[in-house]
Coordinates of C-alpha atoms and ligand atoms in Angstrom, one line a residue:
X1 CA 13.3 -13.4 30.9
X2 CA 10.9 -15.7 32.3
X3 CA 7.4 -15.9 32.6
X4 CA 5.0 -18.4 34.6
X5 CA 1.8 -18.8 32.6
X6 CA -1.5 -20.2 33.6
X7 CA -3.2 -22.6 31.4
X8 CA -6.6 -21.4 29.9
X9 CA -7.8 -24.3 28.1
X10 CA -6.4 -26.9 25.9
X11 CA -7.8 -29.0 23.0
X12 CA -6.4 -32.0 20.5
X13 CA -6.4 -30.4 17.4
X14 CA -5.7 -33.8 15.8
X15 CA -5.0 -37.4 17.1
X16 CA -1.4 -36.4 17.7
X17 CA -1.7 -32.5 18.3
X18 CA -2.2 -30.8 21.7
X19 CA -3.4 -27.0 21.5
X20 CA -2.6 -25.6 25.3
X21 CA -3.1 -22.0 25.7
X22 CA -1.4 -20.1 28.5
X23 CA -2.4 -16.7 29.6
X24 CA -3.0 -15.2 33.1
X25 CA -1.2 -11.7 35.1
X26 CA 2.2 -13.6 35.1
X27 CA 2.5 -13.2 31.0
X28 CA 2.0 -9.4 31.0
X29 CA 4.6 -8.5 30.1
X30 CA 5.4 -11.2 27.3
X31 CA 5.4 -10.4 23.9
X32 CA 6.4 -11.4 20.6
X33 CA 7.9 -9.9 17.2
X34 CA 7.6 -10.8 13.8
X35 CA 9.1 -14.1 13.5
X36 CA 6.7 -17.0 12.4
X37 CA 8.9 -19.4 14.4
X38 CA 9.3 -17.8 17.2
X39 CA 10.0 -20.2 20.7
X40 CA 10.2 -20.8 24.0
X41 CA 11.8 -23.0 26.4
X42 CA 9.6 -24.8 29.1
X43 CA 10.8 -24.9 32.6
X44 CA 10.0 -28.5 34.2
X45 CA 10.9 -29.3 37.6
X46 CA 12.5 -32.3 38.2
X47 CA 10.7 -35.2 40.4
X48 CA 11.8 -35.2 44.2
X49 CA 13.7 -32.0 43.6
X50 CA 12.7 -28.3 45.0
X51 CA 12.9 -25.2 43.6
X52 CA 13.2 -21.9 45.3
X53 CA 11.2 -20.2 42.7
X54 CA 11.3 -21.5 39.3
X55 CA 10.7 -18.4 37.4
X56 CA 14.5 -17.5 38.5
X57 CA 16.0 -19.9 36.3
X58 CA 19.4 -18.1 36.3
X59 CA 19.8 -18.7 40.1
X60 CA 19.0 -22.1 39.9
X61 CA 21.4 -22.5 37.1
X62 CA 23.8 -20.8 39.1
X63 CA 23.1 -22.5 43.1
X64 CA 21.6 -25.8 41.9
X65 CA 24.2 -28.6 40.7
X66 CA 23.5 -29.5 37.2
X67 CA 21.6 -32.7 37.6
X68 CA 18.7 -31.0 39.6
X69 CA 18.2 -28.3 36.8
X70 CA 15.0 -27.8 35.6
X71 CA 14.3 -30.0 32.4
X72 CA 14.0 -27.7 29.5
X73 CA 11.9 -28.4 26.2
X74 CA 11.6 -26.0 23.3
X75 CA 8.2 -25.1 21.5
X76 CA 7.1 -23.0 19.2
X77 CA 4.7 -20.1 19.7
X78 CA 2.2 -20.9 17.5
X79 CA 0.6 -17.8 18.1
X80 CA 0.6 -15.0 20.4
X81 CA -2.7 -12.4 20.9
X82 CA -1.6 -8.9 22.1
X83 CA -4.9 -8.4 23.2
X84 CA -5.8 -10.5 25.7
X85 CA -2.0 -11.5 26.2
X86 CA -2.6 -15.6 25.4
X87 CA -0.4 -17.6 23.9
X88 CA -0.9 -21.2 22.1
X89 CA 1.3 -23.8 21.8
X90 CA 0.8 -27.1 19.8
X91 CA 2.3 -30.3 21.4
X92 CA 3.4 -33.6 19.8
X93 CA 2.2 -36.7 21.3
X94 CA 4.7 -38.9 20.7
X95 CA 3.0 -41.1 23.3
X96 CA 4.1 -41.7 27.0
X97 CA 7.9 -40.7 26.7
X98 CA 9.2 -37.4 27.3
X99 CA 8.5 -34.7 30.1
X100 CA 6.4 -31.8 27.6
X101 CA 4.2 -34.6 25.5
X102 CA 2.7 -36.2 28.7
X103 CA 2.5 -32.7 30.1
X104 CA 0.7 -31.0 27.6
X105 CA -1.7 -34.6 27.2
X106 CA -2.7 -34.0 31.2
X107 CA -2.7 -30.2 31.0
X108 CA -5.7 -28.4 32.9
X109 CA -7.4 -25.0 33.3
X110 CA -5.2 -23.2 36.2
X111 CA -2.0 -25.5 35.8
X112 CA 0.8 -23.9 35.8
X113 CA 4.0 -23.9 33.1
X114 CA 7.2 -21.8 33.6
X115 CA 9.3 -20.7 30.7
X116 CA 11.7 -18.1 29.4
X117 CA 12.2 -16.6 25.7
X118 CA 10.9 -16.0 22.8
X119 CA 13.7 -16.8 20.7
X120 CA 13.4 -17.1 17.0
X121 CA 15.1 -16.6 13.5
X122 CA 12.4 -16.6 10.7
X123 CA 9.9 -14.6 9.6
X124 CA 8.9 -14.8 4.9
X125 CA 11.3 -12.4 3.2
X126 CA 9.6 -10.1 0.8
X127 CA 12.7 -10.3 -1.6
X128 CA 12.5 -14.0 -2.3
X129 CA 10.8 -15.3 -5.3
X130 CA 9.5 -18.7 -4.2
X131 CA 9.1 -20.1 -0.2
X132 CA 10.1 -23.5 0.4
X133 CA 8.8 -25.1 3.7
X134 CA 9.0 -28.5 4.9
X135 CA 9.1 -30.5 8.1
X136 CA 7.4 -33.2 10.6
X137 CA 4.6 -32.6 12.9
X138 CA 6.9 -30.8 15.2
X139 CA 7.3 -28.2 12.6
X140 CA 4.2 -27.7 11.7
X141 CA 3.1 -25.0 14.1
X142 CA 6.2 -22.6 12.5
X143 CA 5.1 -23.7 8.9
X144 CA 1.6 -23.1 9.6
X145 CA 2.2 -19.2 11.7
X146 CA 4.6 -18.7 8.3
X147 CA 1.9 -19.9 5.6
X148 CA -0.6 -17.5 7.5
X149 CA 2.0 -14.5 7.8
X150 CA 2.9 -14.9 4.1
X151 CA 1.7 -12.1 2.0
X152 CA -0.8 -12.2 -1.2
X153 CA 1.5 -13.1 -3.9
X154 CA 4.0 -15.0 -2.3
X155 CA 4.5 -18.2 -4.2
X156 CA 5.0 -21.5 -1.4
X157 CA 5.9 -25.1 -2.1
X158 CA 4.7 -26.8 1.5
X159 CA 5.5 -30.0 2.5
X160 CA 4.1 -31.7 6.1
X161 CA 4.5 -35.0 7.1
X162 CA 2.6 -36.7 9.6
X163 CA 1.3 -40.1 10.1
X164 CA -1.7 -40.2 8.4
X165 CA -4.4 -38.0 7.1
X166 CA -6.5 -37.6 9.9
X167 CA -3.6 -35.1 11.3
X168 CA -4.1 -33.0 8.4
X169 CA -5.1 -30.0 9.7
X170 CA -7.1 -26.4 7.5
X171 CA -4.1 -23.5 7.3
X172 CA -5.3 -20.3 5.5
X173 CA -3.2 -18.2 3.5
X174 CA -3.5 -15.4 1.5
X175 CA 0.1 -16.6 -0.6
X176 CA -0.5 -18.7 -3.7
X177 CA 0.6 -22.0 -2.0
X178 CA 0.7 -25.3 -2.7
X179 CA 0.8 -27.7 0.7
X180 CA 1.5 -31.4 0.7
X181 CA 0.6 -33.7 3.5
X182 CA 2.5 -36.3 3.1
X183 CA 1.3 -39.6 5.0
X184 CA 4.3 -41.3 6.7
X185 CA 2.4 -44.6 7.3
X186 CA 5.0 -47.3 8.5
X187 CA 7.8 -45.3 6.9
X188 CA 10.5 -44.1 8.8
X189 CA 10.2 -40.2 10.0
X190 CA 11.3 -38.1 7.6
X191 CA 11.9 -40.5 3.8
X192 CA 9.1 -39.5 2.1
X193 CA 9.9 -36.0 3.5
X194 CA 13.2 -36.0 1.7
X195 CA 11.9 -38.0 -1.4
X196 CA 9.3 -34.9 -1.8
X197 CA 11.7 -32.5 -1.7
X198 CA 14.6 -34.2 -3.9
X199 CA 12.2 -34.6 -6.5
X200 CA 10.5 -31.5 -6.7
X201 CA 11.0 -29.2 -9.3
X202 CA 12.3 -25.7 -8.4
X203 CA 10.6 -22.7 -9.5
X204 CA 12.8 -20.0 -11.2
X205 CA 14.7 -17.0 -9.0
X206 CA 15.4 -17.1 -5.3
X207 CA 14.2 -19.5 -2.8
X208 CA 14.0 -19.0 0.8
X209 CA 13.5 -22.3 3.0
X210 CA 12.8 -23.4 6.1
X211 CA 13.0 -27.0 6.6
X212 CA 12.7 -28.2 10.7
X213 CA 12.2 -31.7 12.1
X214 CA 13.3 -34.9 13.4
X215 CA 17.5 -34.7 12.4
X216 CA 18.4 -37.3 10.4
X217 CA 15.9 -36.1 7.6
X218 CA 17.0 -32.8 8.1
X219 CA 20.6 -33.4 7.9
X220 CA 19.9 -35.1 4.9
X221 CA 17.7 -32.4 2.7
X222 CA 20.5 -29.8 4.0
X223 CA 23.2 -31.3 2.3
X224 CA 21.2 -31.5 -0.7
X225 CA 19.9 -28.0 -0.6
X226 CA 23.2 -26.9 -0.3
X227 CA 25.7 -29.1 -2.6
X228 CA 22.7 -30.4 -5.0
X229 CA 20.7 -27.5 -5.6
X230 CA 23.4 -24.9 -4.6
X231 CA 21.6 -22.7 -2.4
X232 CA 23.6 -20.2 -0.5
X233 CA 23.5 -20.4 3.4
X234 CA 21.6 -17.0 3.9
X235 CA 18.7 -18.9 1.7
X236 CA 18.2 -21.3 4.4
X237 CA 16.7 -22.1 8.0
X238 CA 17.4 -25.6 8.2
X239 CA 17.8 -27.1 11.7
X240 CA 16.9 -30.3 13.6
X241 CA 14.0 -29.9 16.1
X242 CA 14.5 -33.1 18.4
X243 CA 16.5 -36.6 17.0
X244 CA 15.0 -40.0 17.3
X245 CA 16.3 -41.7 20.4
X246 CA 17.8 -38.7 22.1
X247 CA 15.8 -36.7 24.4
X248 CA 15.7 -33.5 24.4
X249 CA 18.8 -32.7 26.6
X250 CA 20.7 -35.6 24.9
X251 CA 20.1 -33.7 21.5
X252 CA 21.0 -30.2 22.7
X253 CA 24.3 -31.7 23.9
X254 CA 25.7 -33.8 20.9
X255 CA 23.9 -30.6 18.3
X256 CA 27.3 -29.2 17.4
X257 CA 29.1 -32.7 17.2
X258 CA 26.1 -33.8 14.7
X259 CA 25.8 -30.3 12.3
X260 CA 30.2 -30.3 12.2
X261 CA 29.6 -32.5 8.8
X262 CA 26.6 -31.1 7.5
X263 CA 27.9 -28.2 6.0
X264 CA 30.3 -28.5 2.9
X265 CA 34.0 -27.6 3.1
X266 CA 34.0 -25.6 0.3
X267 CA 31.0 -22.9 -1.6
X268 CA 29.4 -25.4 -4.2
X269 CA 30.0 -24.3 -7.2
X270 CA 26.5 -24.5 -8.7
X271 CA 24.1 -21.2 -9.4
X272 CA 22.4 -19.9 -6.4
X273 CA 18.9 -20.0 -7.1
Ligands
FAD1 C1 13.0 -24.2 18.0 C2 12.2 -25.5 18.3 C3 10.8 -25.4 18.2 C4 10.0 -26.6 18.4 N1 8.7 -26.5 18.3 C5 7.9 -27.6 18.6 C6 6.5 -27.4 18.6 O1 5.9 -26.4 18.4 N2 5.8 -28.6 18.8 C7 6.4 -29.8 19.1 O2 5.7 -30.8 19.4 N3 7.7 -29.9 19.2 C8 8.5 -28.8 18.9 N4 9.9 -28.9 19.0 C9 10.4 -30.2 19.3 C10 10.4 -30.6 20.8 O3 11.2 -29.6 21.5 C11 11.0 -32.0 20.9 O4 10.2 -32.9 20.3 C12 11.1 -32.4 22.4 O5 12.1 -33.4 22.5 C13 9.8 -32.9 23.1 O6 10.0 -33.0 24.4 P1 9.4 -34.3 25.3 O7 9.7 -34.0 26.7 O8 8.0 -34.5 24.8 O9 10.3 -35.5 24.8 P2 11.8 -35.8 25.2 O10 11.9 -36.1 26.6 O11 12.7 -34.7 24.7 O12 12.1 -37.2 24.3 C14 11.6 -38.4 24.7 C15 11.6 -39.4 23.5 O13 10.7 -39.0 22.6 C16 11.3 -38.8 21.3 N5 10.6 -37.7 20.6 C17 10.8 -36.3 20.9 N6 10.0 -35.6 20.1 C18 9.4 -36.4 19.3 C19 8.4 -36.2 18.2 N7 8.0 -35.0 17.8 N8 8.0 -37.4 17.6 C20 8.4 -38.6 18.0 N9 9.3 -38.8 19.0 C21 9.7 -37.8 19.6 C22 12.8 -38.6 21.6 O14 13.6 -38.9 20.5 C23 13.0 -39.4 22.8 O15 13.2 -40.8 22.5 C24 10.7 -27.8 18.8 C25 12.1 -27.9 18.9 C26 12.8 -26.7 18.7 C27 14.3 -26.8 18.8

């Protein structure tokens, strides 16, 4: 289903973070579950191409040839009120490329932003014994709505990485966790995500993790979750969010080609944790 929102206001919540809240009639009847990383997918029109309506992306799929589709982005609903029917989303700026970054950098009160969903996968499981949650500033907004959706006594390792310190940001939980920003400086996206998380220590019983980002990292710390530390498949949420060089359409059409290796052939052999 989609919706056509109305932006309310928008704020940078850090050098490289844009809050936008969307509201207004046309999101009446949106609503969200339980799932801390729940998404949607943004609607852009094309430049020099019209659209009947956009809210009826289906048609336009199904009249429109496929070069003067809508550009789609995914984003995370960082949080949804039922009350007053607003929902925020927290962009990226990863500077002047892309269609949502700029967007959501020149966004105004009474613009307008059409998308469909939510989709979405997570939510903390009661039944695990420890959370681990790691991933890039695109990820944050899921590890963040999960941190605050954890309950008292959940024990989290958290691991964020962003450029530098001044995109740390306050999360409140009532879990007992421990979050590490980790400063990526001149580093390349994602190392000292995956030297964090090689190196850390496991607590005792069953993990759940969700690990999201840029996907070279995250190809890389979901071969070692699985084969290194032996973690079953329903232990993990563990997906590339956007790959460096690749828009976004580019990496939603090579994302099977690029996950065929990640998995293992065979069950490793190792204790599931
Ligand atoms: C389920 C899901 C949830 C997501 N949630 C969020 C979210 O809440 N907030 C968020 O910001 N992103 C989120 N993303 C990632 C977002 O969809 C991508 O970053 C997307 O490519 C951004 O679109 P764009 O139009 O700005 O750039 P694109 O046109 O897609 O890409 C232009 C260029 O920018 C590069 N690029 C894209 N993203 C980044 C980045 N984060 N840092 C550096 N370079 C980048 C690309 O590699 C490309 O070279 C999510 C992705 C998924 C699949």
């Amino acid at each position: 289903m989609a919706y056509r929102g109305q932006v309310v206001r928008s704020e940078w919540v850090s050098p490289h973070l844009i809050r936008v809240v969307l509201g207004g009639e046309g999101l009446r009847e949106f609503r969200a579950g339980t799932f801390t990383d729940h998404y949607i997918k943004l609607h852009f029109p094309r430049p020099g191409v019209s659209y009947p309506d956009l809210l009826d992306i289906a048609g336009i799929r199904k009249k429109m040839p496929r070069d003067q589709w809508p550009l789609t982005r995914t984003y995370t609903v960082r949080s949804w009120d039922p009350e007053t029917g607003e929902i925020a989303v927290d962009f990226v700026h990863h500077g002047d490329s892309g269609v949502a970054g700029p967007w959501a950098a020149a966004a105004k009160p009474g613009d307008e932003l059409v998308f469909s969903g939510p989709g979405g996968g997570f939510a903390p499981d009661p039944e695990a014994d420890w959370h681990l949650l790691a991933g890039d500033e695109s990820a944050l907004p899921a590890i963040a709505a999960a941190l605050e959706a954890m309950p008292a006594g959940a024990q989290v390792k958290a691991f964020v990485e962003v450029s530098g310190p001044e995109e740390e940001l306050i999360i409140k939980s009532a879990a007992r966790f421990d979050l590490s920003w980790l400063h990526r400086g001149s580093r390349a996206v994602g190392d000292a995500l995956v030297e964090a998380v090689t190196s850390l220590d496991f607590p005792d019983g069953a993990a759940r993790v969700f690990v999201h980002g840029e996907a070279h990292f995250v190809k890389t710390l979901r071969r070692h979750l699985r084969l290194d530390r032996g973690l079953p498949r329903e232990a993990l949420s563990v997906t590339g969010y956007w790959r460096l060089g690749a828009d976004e359409d580019d990496w939603q059409r090579t994302k099977g080609e690029w996950n065929r290796d990640v998995e293992p052939a065979t069950e490793p052999s190792g204790p599931a944790a």
